[in-house]
Each structure stands twice: as C-alpha cells, then as structure tokens.
Coordinates of C-alpha atoms in Angstrom, one line a residue:
X185 CA 124.3 111.8 75.5
X186 CA 125.2 108.1 76.2
X187 CA 128.6 107.6 77.8
X188 CA 130.5 104.6 76.3
X189 CA 133.0 102.9 78.7
X190 CA 135.4 100.2 77.4
X191 CA 134.2 96.7 78.3
X192 CA 135.7 95.7 81.6
X193 CA 137.0 99.2 82.3
X194 CA 135.8 101.4 85.2
X195 CA 134.6 105.0 84.7
X196 CA 136.7 107.7 86.4
X197 CA 135.5 110.8 88.1
X198 CA 137.2 112.8 85.3
X199 CA 135.2 110.9 82.6
X200 CA 132.0 111.4 84.5
X201 CA 132.6 115.1 84.9
X202 CA 133.4 115.5 81.2
X203 CA 130.1 114.0 80.2
X204 CA 128.1 115.8 82.9
X205 CA 129.7 119.1 81.8
X206 CA 127.9 118.7 78.4
X207 CA 124.5 118.4 80.2
X208 CA 122.2 121.3 81.2
X209 CA 123.4 122.3 84.7
X210 CA 119.8 122.6 85.9
X211 CA 118.9 119.1 84.7
X212 CA 117.8 116.7 87.5
X213 CA 119.8 113.5 88.0
X214 CA 118.4 110.0 88.1
X215 CA 119.9 106.5 88.4
X216 CA 119.0 103.9 85.8
X217 CA 118.6 100.7 87.7
X218 CA 118.1 97.0 86.6
X219 CA 118.4 96.4 82.8
X220 CA 115.7 93.7 82.9
X221 CA 113.1 96.0 84.4
X222 CA 114.6 99.5 83.8
X223 CA 113.6 101.9 86.5
X224 CA 114.5 105.5 87.4
X225 CA 115.6 106.3 90.9
X226 CA 116.5 109.5 92.8
X227 CA 120.2 110.0 93.6
X228 CA 120.8 110.4 97.3
X229 CA 124.2 110.6 98.9
X230 CA 127.5 110.9 97.1
X231 CA 130.5 109.7 99.1
X232 CA 134.1 108.8 98.6
X233 CA 136.4 106.2 100.1
X234 CA 139.1 103.8 99.1
X235 CA 138.9 100.2 97.9
X236 CA 140.8 97.3 99.4
X237 CA 143.8 98.2 97.3
X238 CA 143.8 101.8 98.6
X239 CA 142.5 103.3 95.3
X240 CA 140.0 106.2 95.7
X241 CA 136.4 105.4 94.8
X242 CA 133.3 107.6 94.6
X243 CA 129.9 106.1 95.4
X244 CA 126.6 107.4 94.1
X245 CA 123.8 106.1 96.4
X246 CA 120.1 105.8 95.9
X247 CA 118.0 108.2 97.9
X248 CA 117.5 106.9 101.5
X249 CA 113.7 107.0 101.0
X250 CA 114.1 104.9 97.9
X251 CA 112.1 107.3 95.7
X252 CA 111.4 105.5 92.5
X253 CA 110.2 107.5 89.5
X254 CA 108.8 104.7 87.4
X255 CA 110.1 103.1 84.3
X256 CA 113.0 104.6 82.3
X257 CA 111.8 106.0 79.0
X258 CA 112.3 103.6 76.1
X259 CA 114.7 106.0 74.3
X260 CA 116.9 106.0 77.4
X261 CA 116.8 102.2 77.7
X262 CA 117.8 101.9 74.1
X263 CA 120.7 104.4 74.6
X264 CA 121.9 102.3 77.5
X265 CA 121.8 99.2 75.1
X266 CA 119.6 97.4 77.7
X267 CA 117.0 96.7 74.9
X268 CA 117.3 96.8 71.1
X269 CA 115.5 99.5 69.2
X270 CA 112.0 98.6 68.2
X271 CA 110.8 99.2 64.7
X272 CA 107.0 99.5 64.1
X273 CA 105.5 96.5 62.5
X274 CA 104.9 96.7 58.8
X275 CA 101.3 96.7 57.8
X276 CA 100.4 93.4 56.2
X277 CA 97.3 92.0 54.7
X278 CA 94.1 91.8 56.7
X279 CA 90.8 90.3 56.2
X280 CA 87.8 92.5 55.6
X281 CA 84.2 91.5 56.1
X282 CA 82.1 91.6 52.9
X283 CA 78.3 91.9 53.2
X284 CA 76.0 89.6 51.3
X285 CA 76.8 86.1 50.1
X286 CA 80.5 86.9 49.3
X287 CA 83.4 85.6 51.4
X288 CA 86.1 87.7 53.1
X289 CA 88.6 89.4 50.8
X290 CA 92.2 90.5 51.5
X291 CA 92.9 94.2 51.4
X292 CA 96.2 96.0 51.7

C-alpha cells in the first residue's frame, strides 16, 4: 500500500486517513526516514498548528526517545522508490577445477 502524491504537492489529512483506513487497525506505525540510509523510527507525538500563512498543518514527530528499529525492509524501500528493484544476477559461466593434467573447463 504505497501512497502516491503528486510531485510538488503536499498530502492532506484526508488523503492520509483514506490510505490509513485501508490498513489493519492493529498494525503498528513506523516512520521511514532518510532515503540514502533507510531506517524505521517509532512515531511519537502528533500535533497540529498553522503555518506562516495561517493554513492548518499536522506534524508527526519521531519518538522523544528516538527509538530506531533498524533498516527498512527492502520491499518497503522499493515501494517508496528510494531504491530501484533488484533482480538476482543471472548465472553465468564459471571455471571448474579438473584433476590430472587437464586445464580448467567452463561449465554452465
């Protein structure tokens, strides 16, 4: 369940609620932080205020104790488009030792 937001657009509370309503209500919530070293953090406080133009804003803050749960799973990082999907390498030719006077041979 990856939420796509228009480039340059900001997510609204209604959009976030729509996507959260599709999730299991008993699921725990984590923040995905730092695309270059993707980590999972615990959500702490949720608060609301207004910006400099008087528009309402909701802030999701990291836990005050900065509880970090380690790296984000690769599938989550790919869903966030922080890293491209990785395909397993194709199996190529490799050298195999041959006993006796023979030289190495290639095998599939």
